[in-house]
Coordinates of C-alpha atoms in Angstrom, one line a residue:
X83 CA 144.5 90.6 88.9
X84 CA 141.8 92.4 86.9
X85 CA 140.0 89.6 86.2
X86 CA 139.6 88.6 89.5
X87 CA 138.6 92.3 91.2
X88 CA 136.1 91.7 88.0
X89 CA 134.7 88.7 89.0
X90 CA 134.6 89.8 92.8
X91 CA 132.4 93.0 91.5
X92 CA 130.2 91.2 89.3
X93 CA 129.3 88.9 92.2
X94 CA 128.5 91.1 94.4
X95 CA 126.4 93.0 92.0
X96 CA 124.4 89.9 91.3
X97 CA 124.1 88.6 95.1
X98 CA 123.1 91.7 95.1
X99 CA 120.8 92.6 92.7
X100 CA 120.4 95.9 90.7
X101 CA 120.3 98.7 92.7
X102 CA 119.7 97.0 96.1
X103 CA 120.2 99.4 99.0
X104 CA 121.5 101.7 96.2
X105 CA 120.1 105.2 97.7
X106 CA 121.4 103.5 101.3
X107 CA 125.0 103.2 99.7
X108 CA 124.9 106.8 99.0
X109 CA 124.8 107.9 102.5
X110 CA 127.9 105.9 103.4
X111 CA 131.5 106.0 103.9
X112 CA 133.5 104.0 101.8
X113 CA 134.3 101.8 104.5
X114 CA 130.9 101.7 105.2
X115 CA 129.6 100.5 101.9
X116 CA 132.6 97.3 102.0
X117 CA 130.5 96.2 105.3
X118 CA 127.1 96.9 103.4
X119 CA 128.3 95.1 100.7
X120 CA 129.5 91.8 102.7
X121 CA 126.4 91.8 104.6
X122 CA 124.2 92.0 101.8
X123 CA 125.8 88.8 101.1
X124 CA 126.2 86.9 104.1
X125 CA 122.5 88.2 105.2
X126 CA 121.0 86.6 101.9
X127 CA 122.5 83.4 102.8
X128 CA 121.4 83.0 106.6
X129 CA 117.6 84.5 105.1
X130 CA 118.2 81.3 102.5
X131 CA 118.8 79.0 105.1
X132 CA 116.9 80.5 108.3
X133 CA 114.0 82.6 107.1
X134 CA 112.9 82.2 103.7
X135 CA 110.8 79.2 104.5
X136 CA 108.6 81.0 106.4
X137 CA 108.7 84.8 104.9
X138 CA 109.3 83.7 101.3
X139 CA 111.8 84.2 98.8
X140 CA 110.0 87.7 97.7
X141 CA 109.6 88.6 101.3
X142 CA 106.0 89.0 101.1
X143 CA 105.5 86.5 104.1
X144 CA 102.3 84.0 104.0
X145 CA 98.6 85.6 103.9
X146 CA 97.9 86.2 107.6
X147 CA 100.2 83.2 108.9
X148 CA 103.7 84.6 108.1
X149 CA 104.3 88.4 108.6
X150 CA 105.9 90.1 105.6
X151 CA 109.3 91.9 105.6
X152 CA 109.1 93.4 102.4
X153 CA 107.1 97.0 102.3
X154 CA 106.7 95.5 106.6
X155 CA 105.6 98.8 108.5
X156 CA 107.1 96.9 111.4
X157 CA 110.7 96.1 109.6
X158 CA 110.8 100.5 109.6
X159 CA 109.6 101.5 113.3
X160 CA 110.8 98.5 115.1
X161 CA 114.8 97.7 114.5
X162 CA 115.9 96.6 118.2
X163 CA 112.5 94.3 118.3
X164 CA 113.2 93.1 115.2
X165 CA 117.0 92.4 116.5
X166 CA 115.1 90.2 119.6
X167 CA 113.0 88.4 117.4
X168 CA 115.4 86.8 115.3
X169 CA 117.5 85.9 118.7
X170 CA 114.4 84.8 120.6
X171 CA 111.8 84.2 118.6
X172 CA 108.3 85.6 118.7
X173 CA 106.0 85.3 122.6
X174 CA 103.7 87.9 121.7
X175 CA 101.1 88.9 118.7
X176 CA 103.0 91.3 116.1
X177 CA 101.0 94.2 114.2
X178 CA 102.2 94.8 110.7
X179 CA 100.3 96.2 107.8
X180 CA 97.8 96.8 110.1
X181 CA 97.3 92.6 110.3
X182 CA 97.9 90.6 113.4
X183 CA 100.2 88.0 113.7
X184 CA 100.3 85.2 116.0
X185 CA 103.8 84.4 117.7
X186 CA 104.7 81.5 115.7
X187 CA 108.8 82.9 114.7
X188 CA 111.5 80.2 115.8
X189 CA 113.7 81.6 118.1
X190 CA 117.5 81.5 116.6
X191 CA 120.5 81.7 119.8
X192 CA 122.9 80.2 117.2
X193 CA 123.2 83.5 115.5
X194 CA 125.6 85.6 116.4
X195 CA 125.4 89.3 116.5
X196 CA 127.3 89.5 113.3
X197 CA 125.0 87.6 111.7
X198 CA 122.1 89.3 112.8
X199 CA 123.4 91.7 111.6
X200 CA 124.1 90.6 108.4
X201 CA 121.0 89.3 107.9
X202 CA 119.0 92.5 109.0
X203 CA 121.3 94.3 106.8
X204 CA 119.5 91.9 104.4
X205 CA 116.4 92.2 104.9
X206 CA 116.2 95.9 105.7
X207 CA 117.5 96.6 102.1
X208 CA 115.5 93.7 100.1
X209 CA 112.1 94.4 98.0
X210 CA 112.1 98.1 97.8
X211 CA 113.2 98.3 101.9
X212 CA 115.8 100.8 102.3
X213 CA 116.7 101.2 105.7
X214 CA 120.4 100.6 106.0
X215 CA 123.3 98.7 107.5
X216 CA 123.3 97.3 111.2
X217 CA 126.3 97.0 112.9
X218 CA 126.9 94.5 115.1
X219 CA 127.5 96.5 118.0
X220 CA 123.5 97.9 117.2
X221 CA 122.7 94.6 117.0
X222 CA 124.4 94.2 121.0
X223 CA 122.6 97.3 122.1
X224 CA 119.2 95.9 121.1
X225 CA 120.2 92.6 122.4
X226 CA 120.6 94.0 125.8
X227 CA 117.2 95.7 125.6
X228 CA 115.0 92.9 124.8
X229 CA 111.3 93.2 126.4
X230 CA 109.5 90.4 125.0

């Protein structure tokens, strides 16, 4: 049994990565920090799969093409649109970093609000980002709210 609760934490602490979200964790409950924990994983995988073509494994996005997410002034002051975007996909031109983007984003209706939540768990605690866990039920909220 103690090798397997090992294993467990040593996976998680390299899907990860050293000190990911680490001053996030901090702030919350133990219950709290399980869900951080699994989304941090299941987020990394849907990014893997839906995202990092575009925005790069580092996050850092493509020149003027590709907004970033890492370090993304957007990504901090934006959650619910950020929420829409992954769902629907980008209609309109996107400041961030003070650098336009055209709407080129993919919209993605197969995700579920779980896993957008999961993977803006992800991405909002990835290269130096530390904005925290979103819930699923956020993720709803925002959902409802789209503008754009």
């Amino acid at each position: 049994m103690k090798v397997f609760v090992f294993i467990l934490l040593s996976s998680v602490v390299l899907a990860c990565g050293p000190g990911q979200g680490s001053s996030v964790k901090a702030s919350l409950s133990s219950e709290e920090r399980i869900l951080f924990e699994k989304y941090l994983i299941q987020g990394k995988s849907i990014y893997k799969s839906k995202c990092q073509n575009c925005h790069m494994g580092n996050g850092k996005g493509l020149k003027t093409l590709i907004p970033p997410l890492a370090s993304a002034d957007y990504l901090f002051n934006h959650q619910d649109r950020v929420a829409c975007l992954i769902k629907n996909g980008a209609r309109k031109k996107r400041l961030v970093n003070g650098v336009e983007f055209a709407p080129t984003m993919p919209a993605h209706p197969d995700l579920t609000n779980l896993e957008i939540a999961e993977v803006m768990t992800y991405i909002n605690n990835s290269w130096k980002n530390e904005i925290g866990l979103v819930k699923p039920q956020d993720v709803q909220k925002w959902l409802t709210n789209c503008s754009d």
